[in-house]
Structure formats: structure tokens, C-alpha cells
Amino acid sequence: MEILAKIFGSDVRVKLMRIFLFNQDDAYTLSELSDRSRVPSAKVKKELLLLFSIGLIKKRPVSREVSMKKKKKIIVKKTHETGYILDQKFVYLQPMKTLLTVASLHADDTLVRRFASAGKIKLFIASGLFIQEWDTRVDLLIAGDELSLTKVDTIVKNIEAEVGREISYSAFETSDFEYRFGIHDRLVRDILDLPHVTLVDKLGIEEQA
């Protein structure tokens, strides 16, 4: 993130660019972008003006349903707001997407270390987004002892805020994973049969696969 922030001017700008580039068919309101990037609305608004001025994004009206409580009743109200979406005619679209992907998403030991506090990792497989394979079902597969699914989810959400895209993952206790592996569970087989990088394998899964 630090290198990209220096190239593009700020880490906020990089986060927003990733959101648009990796979710090119989705439009977001100012508040949605603030929540997703975990950046205050004022800073997001400033960067949106710049990205709009260079033609990377364009405006699109969006409607959202908002639930409100009134006199003990839940009322659903439809709101109409200004949304922002990637302009797919932007001249440097593909080079920029490639740069933001390669420079920030690495299937390496650094990625594994981010999950160290979640438990005793026995198996860690990266796929999908982390190796630029877009047709896989899962981006991360994690198995371990005393695994805290809450911590895993929190770490994944932090990474999502950085990369601007939802991450699909599966996390299992070691015994549960070994059972699924033994019965040739479809999800597990799909991950192992499709392109992936195994970063931790204390279970000898690759030898058995």
C-alpha cells in the first residue's frame, strides 16, 4: 500500500480505485464508499472529485431502501442518491487494474502472518484474487487448531477494505477439514483441483491430493 500511495498520491485514493476497478459493474453512494473503505466521508468526497475529473469514474443515479423505526413500526423508505461507478471507457483501465492487483495482492508468508492471531494454522491455500485467477470459487482456504472464526472474519474484512473487493474464504477446524477431505467434499476438491498456491501444509494435503 505504501508504494502505491506514493505513486497515486494517497492511500485513500488507492482504496477507492481498487473498489471501482474490482467491482466495475457496481455503483456506490458516498456513504457506501466510506463504509467499505473505512475512510471518513469528507476524505472520500475529495478523492471522488479527483477521480471523476480524470474520467476514471462517472456518476449514476441509484436508489436504496432504508429501514426506519417509527412508532414501533419498521418503515421501509426508498431513497434516490448520486452514485459513482467505474467508467469502463477510461483509457488506462487495464494497465491500472493490473498494477493495483500485482502490487498489492501477494500469496506469500506476509499474507499468512496476518492470520497468526486467529489460531494454529495447519493449512493455508491462496487462490482466486490472490493469484489473479478470476474463475475460482474461493480466494482463501484455512484450516487450523483452536481457530477463531471471528478473528478470521475480522482479518478478511480488513484485507477487503484494503483491496476494495470482497474475499471469498472457507475456514475449518483441522478435524473438520480432514473429514471433508476424506469424503472428497466438493468445495475442497474444487479448491485443490483448480489453480492455487499452498503457503502452509502441515497436514500433507498436497501429497495426498
Coordinates of N, CA and C in Angstrom, one line a residue:
M1 N 0.8 -1.2 0.0 CA 0.0 0.0 0.0 C 0.9 1.3 0.0
E2 N 2.0 1.3 0.7 CA 2.8 2.4 0.9 C 3.4 2.9 -0.5
I3 N 3.9 1.9 -1.3 CA 4.4 2.3 -2.6 C 3.3 2.9 -3.5
L4 N 2.2 2.2 -3.5 CA 1.1 2.7 -4.4 C 0.6 4.1 -3.9
A5 N 0.6 4.3 -2.6 CA 0.1 5.6 -2.1 C 1.1 6.7 -2.6
K6 N 2.4 6.4 -2.6 CA 3.3 7.4 -3.1 C 3.1 7.7 -4.6
I7 N 2.8 6.6 -5.4 CA 2.6 6.7 -6.8 C 1.3 7.5 -7.1
F8 N 0.2 7.2 -6.4 CA -1.1 7.8 -6.7 C -1.4 8.9 -5.8
G9 N -0.6 9.2 -4.8 CA -0.9 10.4 -4.0 C -1.4 10.2 -2.6
S10 N -2.2 9.1 -2.4 CA -2.7 8.9 -1.1 C -3.3 7.4 -1.0
D11 N -3.3 6.9 0.2 CA -3.8 5.5 0.4 C -5.3 5.5 0.2
V12 N -6.0 6.6 0.5 CA -7.4 6.7 0.3 C -7.8 6.6 -1.1
R13 N -7.0 7.2 -2.0 CA -7.2 7.2 -3.4 C -7.1 5.8 -3.9
V14 N -6.0 5.1 -3.4 CA -5.8 3.7 -3.9 C -6.9 2.8 -3.5
K15 N -7.4 2.9 -2.2 CA -8.5 2.1 -1.8 C -9.8 2.3 -2.7
L16 N -10.1 3.6 -3.0 CA -11.2 3.8 -3.8 C -11.1 3.3 -5.2
M17 N -9.9 3.5 -5.8 CA -9.6 3.0 -7.1 C -9.8 1.5 -7.2
R18 N -9.3 0.8 -6.1 CA -9.5 -0.7 -6.1 C -11.0 -1.0 -6.1
I19 N -11.7 -0.3 -5.3 CA -13.2 -0.6 -5.2 C -13.8 -0.5 -6.6
F20 N -13.5 0.5 -7.3 CA -14.1 0.7 -8.6 C -13.6 -0.3 -9.6
L21 N -12.3 -0.5 -9.6 CA -11.7 -1.4 -10.6 C -12.0 -2.8 -10.4
F22 N -12.2 -3.3 -9.2 CA -12.5 -4.7 -8.9 C -14.0 -5.0 -8.8
N23 N -14.8 -3.9 -8.9 CA -16.3 -4.1 -8.9 C -16.9 -3.2 -9.9
Q24 N -16.4 -3.4 -11.2 CA -16.7 -2.5 -12.2 C -18.1 -2.3 -12.6
D25 N -19.0 -3.2 -12.2 CA -20.4 -3.1 -12.6 C -21.3 -2.6 -11.5
D26 N -20.7 -2.2 -10.4 CA -21.5 -1.7 -9.2 C -21.3 -0.2 -9.0
A27 N -22.4 0.4 -8.7 CA -22.4 1.8 -8.3 C -22.5 2.0 -6.8
Y28 N -21.8 3.0 -6.3 CA -21.8 3.2 -4.8 C -22.1 4.6 -4.5
T29 N -22.8 4.8 -3.4 CA -23.0 6.1 -2.9 C -21.8 6.6 -2.0
L30 N -21.8 7.8 -1.7 CA -20.7 8.4 -0.9 C -20.6 7.6 0.5
S31 N -21.7 7.4 1.1 CA -21.7 6.7 2.4 C -21.3 5.3 2.3
E32 N -21.7 4.6 1.2 CA -21.3 3.2 1.0 C -19.8 3.1 0.8
L33 N -19.2 4.0 0.0 CA -17.8 4.0 -0.2 C -17.0 4.3 1.1
S34 N -17.6 5.2 1.9 CA -16.9 5.5 3.2 C -16.9 4.3 4.1
D35 N -18.1 3.5 4.1 CA -18.1 2.3 5.0 C -17.2 1.2 4.4
R36 N -17.2 1.1 3.1 CA -16.4 0.0 2.6 C -14.9 0.2 2.7
S37 N -14.5 1.4 2.5 CA -13.1 1.7 2.6 C -12.6 2.0 4.0
R38 N -13.6 2.2 4.9 CA -13.3 2.6 6.3 C -12.6 3.9 6.3
V39 N -13.0 4.9 5.5 CA -12.4 6.2 5.4 C -13.5 7.2 5.7
P40 N -13.3 8.3 6.4 CA -14.3 9.4 6.6 C -14.9 9.9 5.3
S41 N -16.2 10.3 5.3 CA -16.8 10.7 4.1 C -16.2 11.9 3.5
A42 N -15.7 12.9 4.3 CA -15.1 14.1 3.8 C -13.9 13.8 2.9
K43 N -13.0 12.8 3.4 CA -11.9 12.4 2.6 C -12.2 11.7 1.3
V44 N -13.3 10.8 1.4 CA -13.8 10.1 0.3 C -14.3 11.1 -0.8
K45 N -15.1 12.0 -0.4 CA -15.6 13.0 -1.3 C -14.5 13.8 -2.1
K46 N -13.5 14.1 -1.4 CA -12.4 14.8 -2.0 C -11.7 14.0 -3.1
E47 N -11.5 12.7 -2.8 CA -10.9 11.8 -3.8 C -11.9 11.5 -5.0
L48 N -13.1 11.4 -4.7 CA -14.1 11.2 -5.7 C -14.1 12.3 -6.8
L49 N -14.0 13.5 -6.3 CA -13.9 14.7 -7.2 C -12.7 14.6 -8.1
L50 N -11.6 14.1 -7.6 CA -10.4 13.9 -8.5 C -10.6 12.8 -9.5
L51 N -11.1 11.7 -9.0 CA -11.3 10.5 -9.9 C -12.3 10.8 -11.0
F52 N -13.3 11.6 -10.6 CA -14.3 12.0 -11.6 C -13.7 12.9 -12.6
S53 N -12.8 13.8 -12.2 CA -12.2 14.8 -13.1 C -11.3 14.2 -14.1
I54 N -10.7 13.0 -13.8 CA -9.7 12.4 -14.7 C -10.5 11.4 -15.6
G55 N -11.8 11.1 -15.3 CA -12.5 10.2 -16.1 C -12.5 8.8 -15.7
L56 N -12.0 8.5 -14.5 CA -12.0 7.1 -14.1 C -13.3 6.6 -13.7
I57 N -14.1 7.5 -13.1 CA -15.5 7.2 -12.7 C -16.5 8.1 -13.3
K58 N -17.7 7.7 -13.2 CA -18.8 8.6 -13.7 C -20.0 8.5 -12.7
K59 N -20.9 9.5 -12.8 CA -22.0 9.5 -11.8 C -23.2 8.7 -12.4
R60 N -23.9 8.1 -11.5 CA -25.1 7.3 -11.9 C -26.1 7.4 -10.8
P61 N -27.4 7.8 -11.1 CA -28.4 7.8 -10.0 C -28.6 6.4 -9.5
V62 N -28.8 6.3 -8.2 CA -29.0 5.0 -7.6 C -30.2 5.1 -6.6
S63 N -30.9 4.1 -6.4 CA -32.0 4.0 -5.4 C -31.6 3.0 -4.3
R64 N -31.9 3.3 -3.1 CA -31.6 2.4 -2.0 C -32.9 2.3 -1.1
E65 N -33.1 1.2 -0.5 CA -34.2 1.0 0.5 C -33.6 1.2 1.9
V66 N -34.2 2.1 2.7 CA -33.7 2.4 4.0 C -34.8 2.0 5.0
S67 N -34.4 1.2 6.1 CA -35.4 0.9 7.1 C -35.4 1.9 8.2
M68 N -36.5 2.4 8.6 CA -36.6 3.3 9.8 C -37.7 2.9 10.7
K69 N -37.4 3.1 12.0 CA -38.4 2.7 13.0 C -39.2 4.0 13.4
K70 N -40.6 3.8 13.3 CA -41.4 5.0 13.6 C -42.6 4.4 14.4
K71 N -42.8 4.9 15.6 CA -43.9 4.4 16.5 C -44.0 2.9 16.5
K72 N -42.8 2.3 16.8 CA -42.7 0.8 17.0 C -43.0 0.1 15.7
K73 N -43.0 0.8 14.6 CA -43.2 0.1 13.3 C -41.9 0.3 12.4
I74 N -41.6 -0.7 11.7 CA -40.5 -0.6 10.7 C -41.0 -0.1 9.4
I75 N -40.5 1.0 9.0 CA -41.0 1.6 7.7 C -39.8 1.6 6.7
V76 N -40.1 1.0 5.5 CA -39.0 1.0 4.5 C -39.2 2.1 3.5
K77 N -38.2 2.9 3.4 CA -38.3 4.1 2.5 C -37.3 4.0 1.4
K78 N -37.7 4.3 0.2 CA -36.7 4.3 -0.9 C -36.1 5.7 -1.1
T79 N -34.8 5.7 -1.1 CA -34.1 7.0 -1.3 C -33.4 7.0 -2.7
H80 N -33.2 8.2 -3.2 CA -32.6 8.4 -4.5 C -31.3 9.2 -4.3
E81 N -30.2 8.7 -4.6 CA -28.9 9.4 -4.4 C -28.0 9.4 -5.6
T82 N -27.0 10.2 -5.5 CA -25.9 10.1 -6.6 C -25.0 9.0 -6.3
G83 N -24.8 8.1 -7.3 CA -23.9 7.0 -7.2 C -22.7 7.2 -8.1
Y84 N -21.6 6.5 -7.8 CA -20.4 6.6 -8.6 C -20.1 5.2 -9.1
I85 N -19.7 5.1 -10.4 CA -19.4 3.8 -11.0 C -18.2 3.9 -11.9
L86 N -17.4 2.9 -12.1 CA -16.3 2.9 -13.0 C -16.7 3.2 -14.4
D87 N -16.0 4.1 -15.1 CA -16.2 4.4 -16.5 C -15.3 3.4 -17.3
Q88 N -15.9 2.4 -17.8 CA -15.1 1.4 -18.5 C -14.5 1.8 -19.8
K89 N -14.7 3.1 -20.2 CA -14.1 3.6 -21.4 C -12.8 4.4 -21.0
F90 N -12.4 4.4 -19.7 CA -11.2 5.0 -19.3 C -10.0 4.5 -20.0
V91 N -9.2 5.3 -20.6 CA -8.1 4.9 -21.5 C -7.1 4.0 -20.8
Y92 N -6.8 4.2 -19.6 CA -5.8 3.4 -18.9 C -6.3 2.3 -18.0
L93 N -7.5 1.9 -18.2 CA -8.2 1.0 -17.4 C -7.5 -0.3 -17.1
Q94 N -7.1 -1.0 -18.1 CA -6.5 -2.3 -17.9 C -5.1 -2.2 -17.3
P95 N -4.2 -1.3 -17.7 CA -2.9 -1.2 -17.1 C -3.0 -0.8 -15.6
M96 N -4.0 0.0 -15.3 CA -4.1 0.4 -13.9 C -4.6 -0.7 -13.0
K97 N -5.6 -1.5 -13.6 CA -6.1 -2.7 -12.8 C -5.0 -3.7 -12.6
T98 N -4.1 -3.9 -13.6 CA -3.0 -4.8 -13.4 C -2.0 -4.3 -12.4
L99 N -1.7 -3.1 -12.4 CA -0.8 -2.5 -11.4 C -1.3 -2.6 -10.0
L100 N -2.6 -2.3 -9.8 CA -3.1 -2.3 -8.5 C -3.3 -3.8 -7.9
T101 N -3.4 -4.7 -8.8 CA -3.6 -6.1 -8.4 C -2.2 -6.7 -8.1
V102 N -1.3 -6.6 -9.0 CA 0.1 -7.2 -8.8 C 0.8 -6.5 -7.6
A103 N 0.7 -5.2 -7.5 CA 1.4 -4.5 -6.4 C 0.9 -4.8 -5.0
S104 N -0.3 -5.3 -4.9 CA -0.8 -5.3 -3.5 C -1.3 -6.7 -3.1
L105 N -1.5 -7.6 -4.0 CA -2.1 -8.9 -3.6 C -1.0 -10.0 -3.8
H106 N -0.4 -10.4 -2.7 CA 0.7 -11.4 -2.8 C 0.3 -12.6 -2.0
A107 N 0.4 -13.8 -2.7 CA 0.2 -15.0 -2.0 C 1.6 -15.4 -1.4
D108 N 1.9 -14.9 -0.2 CA 3.2 -15.2 0.4 C 3.1 -15.3 1.9
D109 N 4.2 -15.4 2.6 CA 4.3 -15.6 4.0 C 3.7 -14.4 4.8
T110 N 3.8 -13.2 4.1 CA 3.2 -12.0 4.8 C 1.7 -12.1 4.9
L111 N 1.0 -12.7 3.9 CA -0.4 -13.0 4.0 C -0.7 -13.9 5.1
V112 N 0.0 -15.0 5.2 CA -0.2 -16.0 6.3 C 0.0 -15.4 7.7
R113 N 1.0 -14.5 7.8 CA 1.2 -13.9 9.1 C 0.1 -13.1 9.6
R114 N -0.7 -12.5 8.7 CA -1.8 -11.7 9.1 C -2.9 -12.5 9.9
F115 N -2.8 -13.8 9.7 CA -3.8 -14.7 10.3 C -3.3 -15.4 11.5
A116 N -2.1 -15.1 11.9 CA -1.4 -15.8 13.0 C -2.2 -15.7 14.3
S117 N -2.9 -14.6 14.6 CA -3.6 -14.5 15.8 C -4.9 -15.2 15.8
A118 N -5.3 -15.8 14.7 CA -6.6 -16.5 14.6 C -6.6 -17.9 15.1
G119 N -5.4 -18.5 15.2 CA -5.2 -19.9 15.7 C -4.0 -20.5 15.2
K120 N -3.9 -21.8 15.4 CA -2.7 -22.6 15.0 C -2.9 -23.1 13.5
I121 N -2.4 -22.3 12.6 CA -2.6 -22.6 11.2 C -1.9 -23.9 10.7
K122 N -2.7 -24.8 10.2 CA -2.2 -26.1 9.7 C -2.2 -26.2 8.2
L123 N -3.1 -25.5 7.6 CA -3.2 -25.4 6.1 C -3.6 -24.1 5.7
F124 N -2.9 -23.5 4.7 CA -3.3 -22.2 4.2 C -3.1 -22.2 2.7
I125 N -4.2 -22.0 2.0 CA -4.2 -22.1 0.5 C -4.7 -20.8 -0.1
A126 N -4.0 -20.1 -1.0 CA -4.5 -18.9 -1.6 C -4.8 -19.2 -3.1
S127 N -5.9 -18.6 -3.5 CA -6.4 -18.9 -4.9 C -7.1 -17.6 -5.4
G128 N -7.8 -17.7 -6.5 CA -8.6 -16.6 -7.0 C -7.9 -15.3 -7.1
L129 N -8.4 -14.3 -6.3 CA -7.9 -13.0 -6.3 C -6.4 -12.9 -6.1
F130 N -5.9 -13.7 -5.2 CA -4.5 -13.6 -4.8 C -3.5 -14.1 -5.8
I131 N -4.0 -14.9 -6.8 CA -3.1 -15.4 -7.9 C -3.6 -15.0 -9.2
Q132 N -4.6 -14.0 -9.2 CA -5.2 -13.5 -10.5 C -5.8 -14.6 -11.3
E133 N -6.5 -15.4 -10.6 CA -7.4 -16.5 -11.2 C -8.8 -16.1 -10.9
W134 N -9.6 -15.6 -11.8 CA -10.9 -14.9 -11.5 C -12.1 -15.9 -11.5
D135 N -11.9 -17.2 -11.9 CA -13.0 -18.1 -12.0 C -13.1 -19.1 -10.9
T136 N -12.3 -19.0 -9.9 CA -12.3 -19.9 -8.8 C -13.4 -19.6 -7.8
R137 N -13.9 -20.5 -7.0 CA -14.9 -20.3 -6.0 C -14.5 -19.6 -4.8
V138 N -13.2 -19.9 -4.4 CA -12.7 -19.4 -3.1 C -11.4 -18.8 -3.3
D139 N -11.2 -17.7 -2.6 CA -9.9 -17.0 -2.6 C -8.9 -17.5 -1.5
L140 N -9.4 -17.9 -0.4 CA -8.6 -18.4 0.7 C -9.2 -19.7 1.3
L141 N -8.4 -20.6 1.6 CA -8.8 -21.8 2.4 C -7.9 -21.9 3.6
I142 N -8.5 -22.0 4.8 CA -7.7 -22.0 6.0 C -8.2 -23.1 6.9
A143 N -7.2 -23.9 7.4 CA -7.6 -25.0 8.4 C -6.6 -24.9 9.5
G144 N -7.1 -25.1 10.8 CA -6.2 -25.0 11.9 C -6.8 -25.4 13.2
D145 N -6.0 -25.5 14.2 CA -6.5 -25.9 15.6 C -6.8 -24.6 16.4
E146 N -7.8 -24.7 17.2 CA -8.2 -23.6 18.0 C -8.4 -22.3 17.2
L147 N -9.1 -22.5 16.1 CA -9.3 -21.5 15.1 C -10.5 -20.6 15.5
S148 N -10.2 -19.3 15.6 CA -11.3 -18.3 15.9 C -11.9 -17.8 14.6
L149 N -13.1 -18.2 14.3 CA -13.7 -17.8 13.0 C -14.0 -16.3 13.1
T150 N -14.2 -15.8 14.3 CA -14.5 -14.3 14.4 C -13.2 -13.6 14.0
K151 N -12.1 -14.0 14.5 CA -10.8 -13.3 14.2 C -10.5 -13.5 12.7
V152 N -10.8 -14.6 12.1 CA -10.5 -14.8 10.7 C -11.4 -13.9 9.9
D153 N -12.6 -13.7 10.3 CA -13.6 -12.9 9.6 C -13.1 -11.4 9.7
T154 N -12.7 -11.0 10.8 CA -12.2 -9.6 11.0 C -11.0 -9.3 10.2
I155 N -10.0 -10.3 10.1 CA -8.8 -10.1 9.3 C -9.2 -10.0 7.8
V156 N -10.1 -10.9 7.4 CA -10.5 -10.8 6.0 C -11.2 -9.5 5.7
K157 N -12.0 -9.0 6.6 CA -12.7 -7.7 6.3 C -11.7 -6.6 6.2
N158 N -10.6 -6.6 7.0 CA -9.5 -5.6 6.9 C -8.9 -5.7 5.6
I159 N -8.6 -6.9 5.1 CA -8.0 -7.0 3.8 C -8.9 -6.5 2.7
E160 N -10.2 -6.8 2.8 CA -11.2 -6.4 1.9 C -11.2 -4.8 1.8
A161 N -11.1 -4.2 2.9 CA -11.1 -2.7 2.9 C -9.8 -2.2 2.2
E162 N -8.7 -2.9 2.2 CA -7.5 -2.5 1.6 C -7.6 -2.7 0.1
V163 N -8.1 -3.9 -0.3 CA -8.1 -4.2 -1.7 C -9.3 -3.8 -2.5
G164 N -10.4 -3.4 -1.8 CA -11.6 -2.9 -2.4 C -12.4 -4.0 -3.1
R165 N -12.3 -5.2 -2.6 CA -13.1 -6.3 -3.2 C -13.4 -7.3 -2.1
E166 N -14.6 -7.9 -2.2 CA -15.0 -9.0 -1.3 C -14.1 -10.2 -1.5
I167 N -13.7 -10.8 -0.4 CA -12.9 -12.0 -0.5 C -13.7 -13.2 -0.1
S168 N -13.7 -14.2 -0.9 CA -14.4 -15.5 -0.6 C -13.5 -16.4 0.1
Y169 N -13.9 -16.9 1.3 CA -12.9 -17.8 2.0 C -13.7 -18.9 2.7
S170 N -13.0 -20.0 3.1 CA -13.5 -21.1 3.9 C -12.5 -21.3 5.0
A171 N -13.0 -21.5 6.2 CA -12.1 -21.7 7.3 C -12.7 -22.9 8.1
F172 N -11.8 -23.8 8.5 CA -12.2 -25.0 9.2 C -11.3 -25.4 10.3
E173 N -11.9 -26.0 11.4 CA -11.0 -26.7 12.4 C -10.3 -27.8 11.6
T174 N -9.1 -28.2 12.1 CA -8.4 -29.2 11.4 C -9.2 -30.5 11.2
S175 N -9.8 -31.0 12.3 CA -10.6 -32.2 12.2 C -11.7 -32.2 11.2
D176 N -12.4 -31.0 11.1 CA -13.5 -30.8 10.2 C -12.9 -30.9 8.7
F177 N -11.8 -30.2 8.5 CA -11.3 -30.2 7.2 C -10.8 -31.6 6.8
E178 N -10.2 -32.3 7.7 CA -9.7 -33.6 7.3 C -10.8 -34.6 7.0
Y179 N -11.9 -34.4 7.7 CA -13.1 -35.2 7.4 C -13.6 -34.9 6.0
R180 N -13.8 -33.6 5.7 CA -14.2 -33.2 4.4 C -13.3 -33.7 3.3
F181 N -12.0 -33.6 3.5 CA -11.0 -34.0 2.6 C -11.2 -35.5 2.3
G182 N -11.4 -36.3 3.4 CA -11.5 -37.7 3.3 C -12.7 -38.2 2.5
I183 N -13.8 -37.4 2.6 CA -15.0 -37.8 1.9 C -15.1 -37.1 0.5
H184 N -14.1 -36.5 0.1 CA -14.0 -35.8 -1.2 C -15.1 -34.7 -1.3
D185 N -15.2 -33.9 -0.3 CA -16.1 -32.8 -0.3 C -15.9 -31.9 -1.6
R186 N -17.0 -31.6 -2.2 CA -17.0 -30.9 -3.5 C -16.2 -29.5 -3.4
L187 N -16.5 -28.8 -2.3 CA -15.8 -27.5 -2.2 C -14.3 -27.7 -2.1
V188 N -13.9 -28.6 -1.2 CA -12.5 -28.8 -1.0 C -11.8 -29.3 -2.3
R189 N -12.5 -30.2 -3.0 CA -11.9 -30.7 -4.3 C -11.8 -29.6 -5.3
D190 N -12.8 -28.7 -5.4 CA -12.7 -27.6 -6.3 C -11.5 -26.8 -6.1
I191 N -11.2 -26.5 -4.8 CA -10.1 -25.6 -4.5 C -8.8 -26.3 -4.9
L192 N -8.7 -27.6 -4.5 CA -7.4 -28.3 -4.8 C -7.2 -28.6 -6.2
D193 N -8.3 -28.8 -7.0 CA -8.2 -29.2 -8.4 C -7.9 -28.0 -9.3
L194 N -8.3 -26.8 -8.8 CA -8.1 -25.5 -9.6 C -6.8 -24.9 -9.2
P195 N -6.3 -23.9 -10.0 CA -5.1 -23.2 -9.7 C -5.1 -22.6 -8.3
H196 N -4.0 -22.9 -7.6 CA -3.9 -22.3 -6.2 C -2.4 -22.4 -5.8
V197 N -2.1 -21.7 -4.7 CA -0.8 -21.7 -4.1 C -0.9 -22.1 -2.6
T198 N -0.2 -23.2 -2.3 CA -0.2 -23.7 -0.9 C 0.9 -23.0 -0.1
L199 N 0.6 -22.2 0.9 CA 1.5 -21.5 1.7 C 1.9 -22.2 3.0
V200 N 1.0 -23.0 3.5 CA 1.2 -23.8 4.7 C 0.5 -25.1 4.5
D201 N 1.3 -26.2 4.7 CA 0.7 -27.5 4.6 C 1.3 -28.5 5.6
K202 N 0.9 -28.4 6.8 CA 1.4 -29.2 7.9 C 0.6 -30.5 8.0
L203 N -0.4 -30.7 7.1 CA -1.2 -31.9 7.0 C -0.9 -32.8 5.9
G204 N 0.1 -32.4 5.1 CA 0.5 -33.2 3.9 C -0.6 -33.4 2.9
I205 N -1.5 -32.4 2.8 CA -2.6 -32.5 1.8 C -2.1 -32.5 0.4
E206 N -1.1 -31.7 0.0 CA -0.7 -31.7 -1.4 C -0.1 -33.1 -1.8
E207 N 0.5 -33.8 -0.9 CA 1.0 -35.1 -1.2 C -0.1 -36.1 -1.5
Q208 N -1.3 -35.9 -0.8 CA -2.4 -36.8 -0.9 C -3.4 -36.4 -2.0
A209 N -3.3 -35.1 -2.4 CA -4.2 -34.6 -3.4 C -4.0 -35.2 -4.8

